[in-house]
Structures are given as C-alpha cells and as structure tokens.
Amino acid sequence: MKRLPGVRYPVLVPNHKGLENLFKLLDETNLQPPVTDEISIFTAATDAFTRANLNTTVAESLARLEPVARAALDRGLRVRGYVSVVIACPYSGAVDFKRVREVAKALADMGCYEISLGDTVGKGTPEKVTKMIEEVKKSVPVEKLAVHFHDTYGTAVANVFAALAQGVRTIDSSVGGLGGCPYSPGATGNVATEDVLYALKDSKYHVAGTHNGTIDLDAMVNIGWWISEQLGRESVSRAGRAIRANKEREENDKRAKL
Ligand SMILES: CC(C)(COP(=O)([O-])OP(=O)([O-])OC[C@H]1O[C@@H](n2cnc3c(N)ncnc32)[C@H](O)[C@@H]1OP(=O)([O-])[O-])[C@@H](O)C(=O)NCCC(=O)NCCSC(=O)C[C@@](C)(O)CC(=O)[O-]
C-alpha cells in the first residue's frame, strides 16, 4: 500500500483490543512507512450515545481510552480524539455543553493532538455551535479543536463558518457527503468537502491545499461523483450537483450548436 505524501491514514480504535489488533498488523506487515501513524479514539458527550456506540458509559470509555492513548503515543503514533453528539443526542436529547468541555479536556489531557467535536445527528445551528465552542475553549485551546459536522438539517456549512469565527481551523468533511454513524439513527453523511470548498472560495479564509497550495474544486466534484457512483448512490453535495449540472448544460448547448 503506497501512502501519499501529506495524507493521513488514521485508524478508528474503540478500545485496547482494537489497539492490540493494530499493533499486530503493524508488526506483521512491517511496512516502511507503516500503514498508519495515527489512531482515532472516540467517545461522546452523553452516556446514552456512548452506550449505543461503545457499550459503556462516558466515564468508563475515558478510563479505557487513557491507557490506549498512552500505549499509542509510546509507540510513536499520533492520537486524535472525537467527542460525538456535541449538540444533540439521538437518545437523550439536548446536550450540556459543559459536559462536552469536560470530555474534550479529558481527551486533550490523555495526549490527543486534536479533538474533533462531532455534531453526529446534524442538529446544530450556528448559534448552538458558537455557544458550544465558546464553552469548550474555556478548557481546551482552540488550536487543538476541530469540528465534524453532519449535514442532516442542511446547516453544516453555516456551522462551519460559525466554528471558523470562533477560531477553529480544522474542518472534517467528506467528498460527496459520504459518512454517517450507524449508531446514530437518522444521521446522514458528513458535510460535503465540495460544499465547504465552494463556500470558502470568496471568503477571507485560505484553504491549506495540496500540491501547489490550491484546491481543484472541479476535480473534487468529479471524485465526489465517482465515489458516490461506486457506492451506487448520487453525490449529495449541493455544489457537486450544481457544478455537474452546469457542465452537462454547457455540453448540451455545445452539441446543439454543432
Ligand atoms: C467497542 C466494542 C467492540 C465494545 O463491544 P463489547 O461487546 O462491549 O465488547 P467486549 O469487550 O464485551 O467484547 C465482545 C467481543 O468483541 C471483541 N472485541 C472487543 N473489542 C474489539 C475490537 N476493538 N476489535 C475487534 N473485536 C473486538 C472481543 O474480543 C469479544 O470477542 P469474543 O470474545 O466474543 O469473540 C463495540 O461497542 C464496538 O465495536 N463499537 C464501535 C462502533 C463503531 O465503530 N462506531 C462508529 C465509530 S465512528 C463514530 O463514533 C462517530 C464519529 C467519531 O465519527 C464522529 C461523529 O460523532 O460523527
């Protein structure tokens, strides 16, 4: 497996067993560079969601993850932490942002280089996202925060700008709007990369691109459609759908003129 420069290949690790399996894989494959140099550990802001997702409570999940993070760091792996359901929980409803702060701080304290705040059910609004980040920033430096929005109610791009206004500079997204957590009833995919890039185009924010520092939105749209079609679905990216429709109209107009 050839790793592309500048691309990270994090592995989701829910507990010690998962880390053990990863270490076994790293030892057996003995690839240089190894298949990954980063793990993602995850918990949530409510016991109800952590019960569904990890079959335990938040407190117990943090107790389990602390030695996992330590062992991964000792082996030279980076550790990224996720807090799910930072805005609303599909099982227990509204979320106390103080709890989000406590969980994010616990993950930071165990050595996570970044904490991704996941609006897993996508119920976030710019107002709520602002309040939640203001609360978390009281205990975790904003440079260590990322946001992870699902676009279930169509507010994810607006929420991205609310997070940017709070100083967050790492935005999780997925091409074609893929993703979604199987343990979160009704959750849809992540905010589409194409939608975030389109919205950022004329903004004051510079997107840290790849290669020569720019991002080829058209190429991103093509990839979004390609991977969606491989999965037997349409791209749910609004910008991706519009850009493809414009292209098809232009091609039809050209053909009509011939
Ligand atoms: C964590 C468990 C396994 C606990 O599940 P459990 O049933 O409590 O585990 P257990 O410790 O009782 O073990 C039961 C069996 O599972 C095995 N087992 C135990 N651990 C592992 C492991 N890591 N890998 C492979 N096997 C494992 C273990 O060895 C045992 O096997 P048996 O002895 O019966 O043959 C389960 O709850 C689980 O798999 N949870 C993960 C679910 C998941 O992948 N969720 C999606 C992650 S993404 C996400 O959460 C959202 C996020 C982060 O992206 C952001 C957002 O919010 O949007």
PDB file of C-alpha atoms and ligand atoms in Angstrom:
ATOM      1  CA  MET A   1       0.000   0.000   0.000  1.00  0.00           C
ATOM      2  CA  LYS A   2       1.563   3.299  -1.086  1.00  0.00           C
ATOM      3  CA  ARG A   3       0.894   6.200   1.298  1.00  0.00           C
ATOM      4  CA  LEU A   4       0.523   9.565  -0.444  1.00  0.00           C
ATOM      5  CA  PRO A   5       2.647  12.354   0.969  1.00  0.00           C
ATOM      6  CA  GLY A   6       0.675  14.736   3.180  1.00  0.00           C
ATOM      7  CA  VAL A   7      -2.232  12.291   3.529  1.00  0.00           C
ATOM      8  CA  ARG A   8      -3.052  10.842   6.951  1.00  0.00           C
ATOM      9  CA  TYR A   9      -4.483   7.354   7.369  1.00  0.00           C
ATOM     10  CA  PRO A  10      -5.937   7.344  10.890  1.00  0.00           C
ATOM     11  CA  VAL A  11      -7.374   4.100  12.269  1.00  0.00           C
ATOM     12  CA  LEU A  12     -10.507   4.156  14.462  1.00  0.00           C
ATOM     13  CA  VAL A  13      -9.647   2.441  17.769  1.00  0.00           C
ATOM     14  CA  PRO A  14     -12.525   1.997  20.253  1.00  0.00           C
ATOM     15  CA  ASN A  15     -10.578   0.173  22.971  1.00  0.00           C
ATOM     16  CA  HIS A  16      -7.453  -1.773  23.959  1.00  0.00           C
ATOM     17  CA  LYS A  17      -8.378  -4.775  21.830  1.00  0.00           C
ATOM     18  CA  GLY A  18      -8.571  -2.552  18.784  1.00  0.00           C
ATOM     19  CA  LEU A  19      -5.119  -1.159  19.547  1.00  0.00           C
ATOM     20  CA  GLU A  20      -3.763  -4.669  20.042  1.00  0.00           C
ATOM     21  CA  ASN A  21      -5.105  -5.668  16.616  1.00  0.00           C
ATOM     22  CA  LEU A  22      -3.489  -2.593  15.067  1.00  0.00           C
ATOM     23  CA  PHE A  23      -0.119  -3.289  16.709  1.00  0.00           C
ATOM     24  CA  LYS A  24      -0.309  -6.881  15.430  1.00  0.00           C
ATOM     25  CA  LEU A  25      -0.971  -5.596  11.902  1.00  0.00           C
ATOM     26  CA  LEU A  26       1.905  -3.111  12.121  1.00  0.00           C
ATOM     27  CA  ASP A  27       4.250  -5.858  13.367  1.00  0.00           C
ATOM     28  CA  GLU A  28       3.114  -8.419  10.764  1.00  0.00           C
ATOM     29  CA  THR A  29       3.202  -6.065   7.765  1.00  0.00           C
ATOM     30  CA  ASN A  30       6.350  -4.296   8.974  1.00  0.00           C
ATOM     31  CA  LEU A  31       5.937  -1.756   6.135  1.00  0.00           C
ATOM     32  CA  GLN A  32       8.015   1.401   5.919  1.00  0.00           C
ATOM     33  CA  PRO A  33       6.324   3.823   6.226  1.00  0.00           C
ATOM     34  CA  PRO A  34       3.781   1.832   8.305  1.00  0.00           C
ATOM     35  CA  VAL A  35       0.175   1.608   7.093  1.00  0.00           C
ATOM     36  CA  THR A  36      -0.705   4.295   9.589  1.00  0.00           C
ATOM     37  CA  ASP A  37       0.927   6.612  12.100  1.00  0.00           C
ATOM     38  CA  GLU A  38      -2.276   7.785  13.733  1.00  0.00           C
ATOM     39  CA  ILE A  39      -5.196   6.402  15.696  1.00  0.00           C
ATOM     40  CA  SER A  40      -8.604   7.983  16.359  1.00  0.00           C
ATOM     41  CA  ILE A  41     -10.182   7.352  19.735  1.00  0.00           C
ATOM     42  CA  PHE A  42     -13.775   8.285  20.256  1.00  0.00           C
ATOM     43  CA  THR A  43     -16.336   8.806  22.977  1.00  0.00           C
ATOM     44  CA  ALA A  44     -19.326  11.136  23.387  1.00  0.00           C
ATOM     45  CA  ALA A  45     -20.948  13.825  25.491  1.00  0.00           C
ATOM     46  CA  THR A  46     -23.794  11.559  26.672  1.00  0.00           C
ATOM     47  CA  ASP A  47     -23.900   8.151  28.331  1.00  0.00           C
ATOM     48  CA  ALA A  48     -26.858   7.186  26.140  1.00  0.00           C
ATOM     49  CA  PHE A  49     -24.878   7.586  22.917  1.00  0.00           C
ATOM     50  CA  THR A  50     -21.718   6.031  24.374  1.00  0.00           C
ATOM     51  CA  ARG A  51     -23.802   3.063  25.470  1.00  0.00           C
ATOM     52  CA  ALA A  52     -25.042   2.621  21.881  1.00  0.00           C
ATOM     53  CA  ASN A  53     -21.660   3.264  20.285  1.00  0.00           C
ATOM     54  CA  LEU A  54     -19.227   1.686  22.717  1.00  0.00           C
ATOM     55  CA  ASN A  55     -21.413  -0.366  25.009  1.00  0.00           C
ATOM     56  CA  THR A  56     -20.287   1.601  28.070  1.00  0.00           C
ATOM     57  CA  THR A  57     -20.612   4.967  29.852  1.00  0.00           C
ATOM     58  CA  VAL A  58     -18.633   8.111  29.034  1.00  0.00           C
ATOM     59  CA  ALA A  59     -16.629   7.824  32.251  1.00  0.00           C
ATOM     60  CA  GLU A  60     -15.792   4.185  31.595  1.00  0.00           C
ATOM     61  CA  SER A  61     -14.880   4.877  27.969  1.00  0.00           C
ATOM     62  CA  LEU A  62     -12.423   7.594  29.090  1.00  0.00           C
ATOM     63  CA  ALA A  63     -10.932   5.220  31.664  1.00  0.00           C
ATOM     64  CA  ARG A  64     -10.485   2.593  28.909  1.00  0.00           C
ATOM     65  CA  LEU A  65      -9.072   5.083  26.384  1.00  0.00           C
ATOM     66  CA  GLU A  66      -6.439   6.633  28.631  1.00  0.00           C
ATOM     67  CA  PRO A  67      -4.068   3.567  28.516  1.00  0.00           C
ATOM     68  CA  VAL A  68      -4.864   3.140  24.822  1.00  0.00           C
ATOM     69  CA  ALA A  69      -3.728   6.697  24.099  1.00  0.00           C
ATOM     70  CA  ARG A  70      -0.633   6.230  26.247  1.00  0.00           C
ATOM     71  CA  ALA A  71       0.366   2.981  24.510  1.00  0.00           C
ATOM     72  CA  ALA A  72      -0.172   4.522  21.089  1.00  0.00           C
ATOM     73  CA  LEU A  73       1.885   7.609  21.987  1.00  0.00           C
ATOM     74  CA  ASP A  74       4.614   5.382  23.441  1.00  0.00           C
ATOM     75  CA  ARG A  75       4.769   3.631  20.075  1.00  0.00           C
ATOM     76  CA  GLY A  76       5.148   6.975  18.320  1.00  0.00           C
ATOM     77  CA  LEU A  77       1.618   7.112  16.903  1.00  0.00           C
ATOM     78  CA  ARG A  78      -0.402  10.349  16.849  1.00  0.00           C
ATOM     79  CA  VAL A  79      -3.728  10.244  18.656  1.00  0.00           C
ATOM     80  CA  ARG A  80      -6.802  12.205  17.571  1.00  0.00           C
ATOM     81  CA  GLY A  81      -9.858  12.275  19.819  1.00  0.00           C
ATOM     82  CA  TYR A  82     -13.536  12.590  18.883  1.00  0.00           C
ATOM     83  CA  VAL A  83     -16.435  13.720  21.010  1.00  0.00           C
ATOM     84  CA  SER A  84     -19.739  12.633  19.446  1.00  0.00           C
ATOM     85  CA  VAL A  85     -23.146  14.244  19.929  1.00  0.00           C
ATOM     86  CA  VAL A  86     -21.750  17.647  20.973  1.00  0.00           C
ATOM     87  CA  ILE A  87     -25.021  19.438  20.104  1.00  0.00           C
ATOM     88  CA  ALA A  88     -27.842  16.901  20.490  1.00  0.00           C
ATOM     89  CA  CYS A  89     -28.060  13.195  21.342  1.00  0.00           C
ATOM     90  CA  PRO A  90     -30.437  10.946  19.361  1.00  0.00           C
ATOM     91  CA  TYR A  91     -31.249   9.102  22.594  1.00  0.00           C
ATOM     92  CA  SER A  92     -31.188  11.702  25.383  1.00  0.00           C
ATOM     93  CA  GLY A  93     -31.886  14.979  23.532  1.00  0.00           C
ATOM     94  CA  ALA A  94     -30.246  18.323  24.341  1.00  0.00           C
ATOM     95  CA  VAL A  95     -26.592  18.191  25.373  1.00  0.00           C
ATOM     96  CA  ASP A  96     -24.954  20.108  28.229  1.00  0.00           C
ATOM     97  CA  PHE A  97     -22.015  21.945  26.621  1.00  0.00           C
ATOM     98  CA  LYS A  98     -20.181  21.840  29.978  1.00  0.00           C
ATOM     99  CA  ARG A  99     -20.111  18.060  29.525  1.00  0.00           C
ATOM    100  CA  VAL A 100     -18.675  18.492  26.034  1.00  0.00           C
ATOM    101  CA  ARG A 101     -15.954  20.676  27.568  1.00  0.00           C
ATOM    102  CA  GLU A 102     -15.143  18.099  30.258  1.00  0.00           C
ATOM    103  CA  VAL A 103     -14.896  15.222  27.774  1.00  0.00           C
ATOM    104  CA  ALA A 104     -12.828  17.264  25.298  1.00  0.00           C
ATOM    105  CA  LYS A 105     -10.448  18.259  28.120  1.00  0.00           C
ATOM    106  CA  ALA A 106     -10.109  14.625  29.241  1.00  0.00           C
ATOM    107  CA  LEU A 107      -9.126  13.626  25.696  1.00  0.00           C
ATOM    108  CA  ALA A 108      -6.667  16.528  25.473  1.00  0.00           C
ATOM    109  CA  ASP A 109      -5.176  15.563  28.849  1.00  0.00           C
ATOM    110  CA  MET A 110      -4.552  11.992  27.646  1.00  0.00           C
ATOM    111  CA  GLY A 111      -2.431  13.333  24.792  1.00  0.00           C
ATOM    112  CA  CYS A 112      -4.737  13.836  21.810  1.00  0.00           C
ATOM    113  CA  TYR A 113      -3.129  16.335  19.469  1.00  0.00           C
ATOM    114  CA  GLU A 114      -6.589  17.389  18.276  1.00  0.00           C
ATOM    115  CA  ILE A 115     -10.155  16.949  19.485  1.00  0.00           C
ATOM    116  CA  SER A 116     -12.853  16.726  16.823  1.00  0.00           C
ATOM    117  CA  LEU A 117     -16.246  17.941  18.035  1.00  0.00           C
ATOM    118  CA  GLY A 118     -18.906  15.867  16.278  1.00  0.00           C
ATOM    119  CA  ASP A 119     -22.461  17.063  15.700  1.00  0.00           C
ATOM    120  CA  THR A 120     -23.310  13.440  14.933  1.00  0.00           C
ATOM    121  CA  VAL A 121     -27.024  13.949  14.328  1.00  0.00           C
ATOM    122  CA  GLY A 122     -26.507  17.198  12.388  1.00  0.00           C
ATOM    123  CA  LYS A 123     -28.987  19.175  14.511  1.00  0.00           C
ATOM    124  CA  GLY A 124     -26.507  22.010  15.079  1.00  0.00           C
ATOM    125  CA  THR A 125     -27.230  25.637  14.235  1.00  0.00           C
ATOM    126  CA  PRO A 126     -24.630  28.440  14.067  1.00  0.00           C
ATOM    127  CA  GLU A 127     -25.947  29.802  17.355  1.00  0.00           C
ATOM    128  CA  LYS A 128     -25.577  26.485  19.186  1.00  0.00           C
ATOM    129  CA  VAL A 129     -22.215  25.724  17.585  1.00  0.00           C
ATOM    130  CA  THR A 130     -20.933  29.137  18.708  1.00  0.00           C
ATOM    131  CA  LYS A 131     -22.095  28.570  22.299  1.00  0.00           C
ATOM    132  CA  MET A 132     -20.674  25.035  22.383  1.00  0.00           C
ATOM    133  CA  ILE A 133     -17.234  26.108  21.122  1.00  0.00           C
ATOM    134  CA  GLU A 134     -17.168  29.114  23.487  1.00  0.00           C
ATOM    135  CA  GLU A 135     -17.723  26.639  26.334  1.00  0.00           C
ATOM    136  CA  VAL A 136     -15.112  24.096  25.200  1.00  0.00           C
ATOM    137  CA  LYS A 137     -12.498  26.818  24.619  1.00  0.00           C
ATOM    138  CA  LYS A 138     -12.590  27.520  28.368  1.00  0.00           C
ATOM    139  CA  SER A 139     -10.624  24.294  28.877  1.00  0.00           C
ATOM    140  CA  VAL A 140      -9.098  23.300  25.530  1.00  0.00           C
ATOM    141  CA  PRO A 141      -7.042  25.710  23.369  1.00  0.00           C
ATOM    142  CA  VAL A 142      -8.930  26.416  20.130  1.00  0.00           C
ATOM    143  CA  GLU A 143      -5.825  25.380  18.132  1.00  0.00           C
ATOM    144  CA  LYS A 144      -6.467  21.820  19.336  1.00  0.00           C
ATOM    145  CA  LEU A 145     -10.109  21.821  18.251  1.00  0.00           C
ATOM    146  CA  ALA A 146     -11.647  20.539  15.019  1.00  0.00           C
ATOM    147  CA  VAL A 147     -15.292  20.357  14.022  1.00  0.00           C
ATOM    148  CA  HIS A 148     -17.071  17.379  12.494  1.00  0.00           C
ATOM    149  CA  PHE A 149     -20.498  18.302  11.128  1.00  0.00           C
ATOM    150  CA  HIS A 150     -23.145  16.071   9.610  1.00  0.00           C
ATOM    151  CA  ASP A 151     -25.497  17.854   7.218  1.00  0.00           C
ATOM    152  CA  THR A 152     -28.783  16.231   8.241  1.00  0.00           C
ATOM    153  CA  TYR A 153     -30.676  19.540   8.540  1.00  0.00           C
ATOM    154  CA  GLY A 154     -28.696  21.425   5.893  1.00  0.00           C
ATOM    155  CA  THR A 155     -26.925  23.728   8.371  1.00  0.00           C
ATOM    156  CA  ALA A 156     -23.446  22.181   8.257  1.00  0.00           C
ATOM    157  CA  VAL A 157     -21.801  24.812   6.008  1.00  0.00           C
ATOM    158  CA  ALA A 158     -23.247  27.632   8.138  1.00  0.00           C
ATOM    159  CA  ASN A 159     -21.974  25.793  11.216  1.00  0.00           C
ATOM    160  CA  VAL A 160     -18.513  25.606   9.633  1.00  0.00           C
ATOM    161  CA  PHE A 161     -18.447  29.410   9.393  1.00  0.00           C
ATOM    162  CA  ALA A 162     -19.623  29.722  12.984  1.00  0.00           C
ATOM    163  CA  ALA A 163     -16.723  27.468  14.040  1.00  0.00           C
ATOM    164  CA  LEU A 164     -14.252  29.435  11.889  1.00  0.00           C
ATOM    165  CA  ALA A 165     -15.441  32.654  13.545  1.00  0.00           C
ATOM    166  CA  GLN A 166     -14.580  31.023  16.890  1.00  0.00           C
ATOM    167  CA  GLY A 167     -11.027  30.350  15.707  1.00  0.00           C
ATOM    168  CA  VAL A 168     -11.361  26.672  14.795  1.00  0.00           C
ATOM    169  CA  ARG A 169      -9.184  25.913  11.760  1.00  0.00           C
ATOM    170  CA  THR A 170      -9.650  22.186  11.167  1.00  0.00           C
ATOM    171  CA  ILE A 171     -12.865  21.150   9.433  1.00  0.00           C
ATOM    172  CA  ASP A 172     -13.753  17.464   8.966  1.00  0.00           C
ATOM    173  CA  SER A 173     -15.684  16.833   5.758  1.00  0.00           C
ATOM    174  CA  SER A 174     -16.206  14.032   3.259  1.00  0.00           C
ATOM    175  CA  VAL A 175     -16.203  14.125  -0.503  1.00  0.00           C
ATOM    176  CA  GLY A 176     -19.691  13.612  -1.916  1.00  0.00           C
ATOM    177  CA  GLY A 177     -21.111  13.998   1.581  1.00  0.00           C
ATOM    178  CA  LEU A 178     -20.326  10.373   2.455  1.00  0.00           C
ATOM    179  CA  GLY A 179     -20.298   9.074   6.021  1.00  0.00           C
ATOM    180  CA  GLY A 180     -22.729   8.861   8.891  1.00  0.00           C
ATOM    181  CA  CYS A 181     -22.607   6.897  12.115  1.00  0.00           C
ATOM    182  CA  PRO A 182     -24.546   3.582  12.128  1.00  0.00           C
ATOM    183  CA  TYR A 183     -25.224   4.073  15.848  1.00  0.00           C
ATOM    184  CA  SER A 184     -26.965   7.369  15.362  1.00  0.00           C
ATOM    185  CA  PRO A 185     -30.486   6.813  13.996  1.00  0.00           C
ATOM    186  CA  GLY A 186     -31.289   9.145  11.086  1.00  0.00           C
ATOM    187  CA  ALA A 187     -27.789  10.610  10.865  1.00  0.00           C
ATOM    188  CA  THR A 188     -26.716  11.455   7.341  1.00  0.00           C
ATOM    189  CA  GLY A 189     -23.251  11.956   5.908  1.00  0.00           C
ATOM    190  CA  ASN A 190     -20.623  14.496   6.813  1.00  0.00           C
ATOM    191  CA  VAL A 191     -20.682  17.951   5.344  1.00  0.00           C
ATOM    192  CA  ALA A 192     -19.511  17.587   1.757  1.00  0.00           C
ATOM    193  CA  THR A 193     -15.971  18.745   1.034  1.00  0.00           C
ATOM    194  CA  GLU A 194     -17.137  20.294  -2.224  1.00  0.00           C
ATOM    195  CA  ASP A 195     -19.762  22.416  -0.372  1.00  0.00           C
ATOM    196  CA  VAL A 196     -17.232  23.643   2.180  1.00  0.00           C
ATOM    197  CA  LEU A 197     -14.683  24.498  -0.515  1.00  0.00           C
ATOM    198  CA  TYR A 198     -17.274  26.287  -2.638  1.00  0.00           C
ATOM    199  CA  ALA A 199     -18.454  28.346   0.340  1.00  0.00           C
ATOM    200  CA  LEU A 200     -14.869  29.223   1.298  1.00  0.00           C
ATOM    201  CA  LYS A 201     -13.959  30.298  -2.238  1.00  0.00           C
ATOM    202  CA  ASP A 202     -14.614  34.023  -1.788  1.00  0.00           C
ATOM    203  CA  SER A 203     -14.007  34.135   1.937  1.00  0.00           C
ATOM    204  CA  LYS A 204     -11.127  35.592   3.917  1.00  0.00           C
ATOM    205  CA  TYR A 205     -10.076  32.053   4.878  1.00  0.00           C
ATOM    206  CA  HIS A 206      -7.260  30.407   2.931  1.00  0.00           C
ATOM    207  CA  VAL A 207      -7.677  26.649   2.461  1.00  0.00           C
ATOM    208  CA  ALA A 208      -4.421  24.789   3.077  1.00  0.00           C
ATOM    209  CA  GLY A 209      -4.413  22.977  -0.245  1.00  0.00           C
ATOM    210  CA  THR A 210      -2.434  20.116  -1.634  1.00  0.00           C
ATOM    211  CA  HIS A 211       0.412  20.165  -4.208  1.00  0.00           C
ATOM    212  CA  ASN A 212       0.826  23.809  -5.235  1.00  0.00           C
ATOM    213  CA  GLY A 213      -1.316  25.072  -2.338  1.00  0.00           C
ATOM    214  CA  THR A 214      -4.535  25.264  -4.298  1.00  0.00           C
ATOM    215  CA  ILE A 215      -7.542  23.016  -4.389  1.00  0.00           C
ATOM    216  CA  ASP A 216      -9.064  21.953  -7.710  1.00  0.00           C
ATOM    217  CA  LEU A 217     -12.797  22.145  -6.943  1.00  0.00           C
ATOM    218  CA  ASP A 218     -13.769  20.598 -10.283  1.00  0.00           C
ATOM    219  CA  ALA A 219     -11.532  17.633  -9.597  1.00  0.00           C
ATOM    220  CA  MET A 220     -13.043  17.311  -6.097  1.00  0.00           C
ATOM    221  CA  VAL A 221     -16.536  17.330  -7.646  1.00  0.00           C
ATOM    222  CA  ASN A 222     -15.541  14.595 -10.110  1.00  0.00           C
ATOM    223  CA  ILE A 223     -14.148  12.468  -7.286  1.00  0.00           C
ATOM    224  CA  GLY A 224     -17.327  13.029  -5.272  1.00  0.00           C
ATOM    225  CA  TRP A 225     -19.447  11.778  -8.150  1.00  0.00           C
ATOM    226  CA  TRP A 226     -17.067   8.905  -8.916  1.00  0.00           C
ATOM    227  CA  ILE A 227     -17.008   7.506  -5.359  1.00  0.00           C
ATOM    228  CA  SER A 228     -20.773   8.020  -4.959  1.00  0.00           C
ATOM    229  CA  GLU A 229     -21.407   6.079  -8.189  1.00  0.00           C
ATOM    230  CA  GLN A 230     -19.074   3.300  -6.994  1.00  0.00           C
ATOM    231  CA  LEU A 231     -21.360   3.100  -3.942  1.00  0.00           C
ATOM    232  CA  GLY A 232     -24.464   3.067  -6.113  1.00  0.00           C
ATOM    233  CA  ARG A 233     -25.712   6.472  -4.975  1.00  0.00           C
ATOM    234  CA  GLU A 234     -25.809  10.083  -6.087  1.00  0.00           C
ATOM    235  CA  SER A 235     -23.457  12.681  -4.666  1.00  0.00           C
ATOM    236  CA  VAL A 236     -25.336  14.651  -2.015  1.00  0.00           C
ATOM    237  CA  SER A 237     -23.007  17.614  -2.354  1.00  0.00           C
ATOM    238  CA  ARG A 238     -25.108  20.643  -3.380  1.00  0.00           C
ATOM    239  CA  ALA A 239     -22.116  22.305  -5.074  1.00  0.00           C
ATOM    240  CA  GLY A 240     -21.170  18.973  -6.665  1.00  0.00           C
ATOM    241  CA  ARG A 241     -24.649  18.546  -8.115  1.00  0.00           C
ATOM    242  CA  ALA A 242     -24.824  22.140  -9.373  1.00  0.00           C
ATOM    243  CA  ILE A 243     -21.344  22.106 -10.936  1.00  0.00           C
ATOM    244  CA  ARG A 244     -22.065  18.817 -12.702  1.00  0.00           C
ATOM    245  CA  ALA A 245     -25.474  20.101 -13.944  1.00  0.00           C
ATOM    246  CA  ASN A 246     -23.851  23.288 -15.295  1.00  0.00           C
ATOM    247  CA  LYS A 247     -21.256  21.203 -17.127  1.00  0.00           C
ATOM    248  CA  GLU A 248     -23.928  18.975 -18.654  1.00  0.00           C
ATOM    249  CA  ARG A 249     -25.918  22.060 -19.782  1.00  0.00           C
ATOM    250  CA  GLU A 250     -22.803  23.569 -21.379  1.00  0.00           C
ATOM    251  CA  GLU A 251     -22.061  20.314 -23.197  1.00  0.00           C
ATOM    252  CA  ASN A 252     -25.669  20.070 -24.405  1.00  0.00           C
ATOM    253  CA  ASP A 253     -25.550  23.689 -25.629  1.00  0.00           C
ATOM    254  CA  LYS A 254     -22.297  22.980 -27.488  1.00  0.00           C
ATOM    255  CA  ARG A 255     -23.795  19.875 -29.108  1.00  0.00           C
ATOM    256  CA  ALA A 256     -26.905  21.855 -30.067  1.00  0.00           C
ATOM    257  CA  LYS A 257     -24.736  24.433 -31.854  1.00  0.00           C
ATOM    258  CA  LEU A 258     -22.870  21.811 -33.950  1.00  0.00           C
TER     259      LEU A 258
HETATM  260  C1  LIG B   1     -16.095  -1.289  21.349  1.00  0.00           C
HETATM  261  C2  LIG B   1     -16.966  -2.541  21.172  1.00  0.00           C
HETATM  262  C3  LIG B   1     -16.173  -3.661  20.496  1.00  0.00           C
HETATM  263  C4  LIG B   1     -17.376  -2.955  22.556  1.00  0.00           C
HETATM  264  O1  LIG B   1     -18.305  -4.031  22.394  1.00  0.00           O
HETATM  265  P1  LIG B   1     -18.487  -5.053  23.624  1.00  0.00           P
HETATM  266  O2  LIG B   1     -19.488  -6.051  23.215  1.00  0.00           O
HETATM  267  O3  LIG B   1     -18.693  -4.276  24.891  1.00  0.00           O
HETATM  268  O4  LIG B   1     -17.014  -5.692  23.642  1.00  0.00           O
HETATM  269  P2  LIG B   1     -16.472  -6.805  24.638  1.00  0.00           P
HETATM  270  O5  LIG B   1     -15.254  -6.216  25.241  1.00  0.00           O
HETATM  271  O6  LIG B   1     -17.569  -7.315  25.504  1.00  0.00           O
HETATM  272  O7  LIG B   1     -16.042  -7.970  23.596  1.00  0.00           O
HETATM  273  C5  LIG B   1     -17.055  -8.628  22.841  1.00  0.00           C
HETATM  274  C6  LIG B   1     -16.345  -9.297  21.680  1.00  0.00           C
HETATM  275  O8  LIG B   1     -15.854  -8.295  20.796  1.00  0.00           O
HETATM  276  C7  LIG B   1     -14.429  -8.427  20.673  1.00  0.00           C
HETATM  277  N1  LIG B   1     -13.871  -7.080  20.589  1.00  0.00           N
HETATM  278  C8  LIG B   1     -13.859  -6.146  21.547  1.00  0.00           C
HETATM  279  N2  LIG B   1     -13.259  -5.028  21.082  1.00  0.00           N
HETATM  280  C9  LIG B   1     -12.894  -5.289  19.806  1.00  0.00           C
HETATM  281  C10 LIG B   1     -12.220  -4.559  18.804  1.00  0.00           C
HETATM  282  N3  LIG B   1     -11.863  -3.274  19.011  1.00  0.00           N
HETATM  283  N4  LIG B   1     -11.987  -5.141  17.621  1.00  0.00           N
HETATM  284  C11 LIG B   1     -12.381  -6.409  17.400  1.00  0.00           C
HETATM  285  N5  LIG B   1     -13.027  -7.170  18.312  1.00  0.00           N
HETATM  286  C12 LIG B   1     -13.277  -6.610  19.499  1.00  0.00           C
HETATM  287  C13 LIG B   1     -13.973  -9.152  21.924  1.00  0.00           C
HETATM  288  O9  LIG B   1     -12.748  -9.792  21.666  1.00  0.00           O
HETATM  289  C14 LIG B   1     -15.109 -10.100  22.135  1.00  0.00           C
HETATM  290  O10 LIG B   1     -14.947 -11.141  21.198  1.00  0.00           O
HETATM  291  P3  LIG B   1     -15.350 -12.649  21.653  1.00  0.00           P
HETATM  292  O11 LIG B   1     -14.502 -12.942  22.863  1.00  0.00           O
HETATM  293  O12 LIG B   1     -16.830 -12.579  21.992  1.00  0.00           O
HETATM  294  O13 LIG B   1     -15.029 -13.472  20.439  1.00  0.00           O
HETATM  295  C15 LIG B   1     -18.211  -2.217  20.311  1.00  0.00           C
HETATM  296  O14 LIG B   1     -19.043  -1.343  21.040  1.00  0.00           O
HETATM  297  C16 LIG B   1     -17.801  -1.541  19.009  1.00  0.00           C
HETATM  298  O15 LIG B   1     -17.317  -2.181  18.102  1.00  0.00           O
HETATM  299  N6  LIG B   1     -18.001  -0.202  18.961  1.00  0.00           N
HETATM  300  C17 LIG B   1     -17.535   0.597  17.810  1.00  0.00           C
HETATM  301  C18 LIG B   1     -18.710   1.043  16.982  1.00  0.00           C
HETATM  302  C19 LIG B   1     -18.226   1.950  15.897  1.00  0.00           C
HETATM  303  O16 LIG B   1     -17.355   1.623  15.117  1.00  0.00           O
HETATM  304  N7  LIG B   1     -18.862   3.133  15.852  1.00  0.00           N
HETATM  305  C20 LIG B   1     -18.585   4.148  14.823  1.00  0.00           C
HETATM  306  C21 LIG B   1     -17.323   4.913  15.101  1.00  0.00           C
HETATM  307  S1  LIG B   1     -17.347   6.499  14.268  1.00  0.00           S
HETATM  308  C22 LIG B   1     -18.192   7.453  15.438  1.00  0.00           C
HETATM  309  O17 LIG B   1     -18.423   7.059  16.516  1.00  0.00           O
HETATM  310  C23 LIG B   1     -18.639   8.859  15.107  1.00  0.00           C
HETATM  311  C24 LIG B   1     -17.525   9.826  14.941  1.00  0.00           C
HETATM  312  C25 LIG B   1     -16.433   9.582  15.918  1.00  0.00           C
HETATM  313  O18 LIG B   1     -17.060   9.588  13.670  1.00  0.00           O
HETATM  314  C26 LIG B   1     -17.876  11.291  14.963  1.00  0.00           C
HETATM  315  C27 LIG B   1     -19.323  11.646  14.995  1.00  0.00           C
HETATM  316  O19 LIG B   1     -19.808  11.657  16.084  1.00  0.00           O
HETATM  317  O20 LIG B   1     -19.932  11.853  13.948  1.00  0.00           O
END
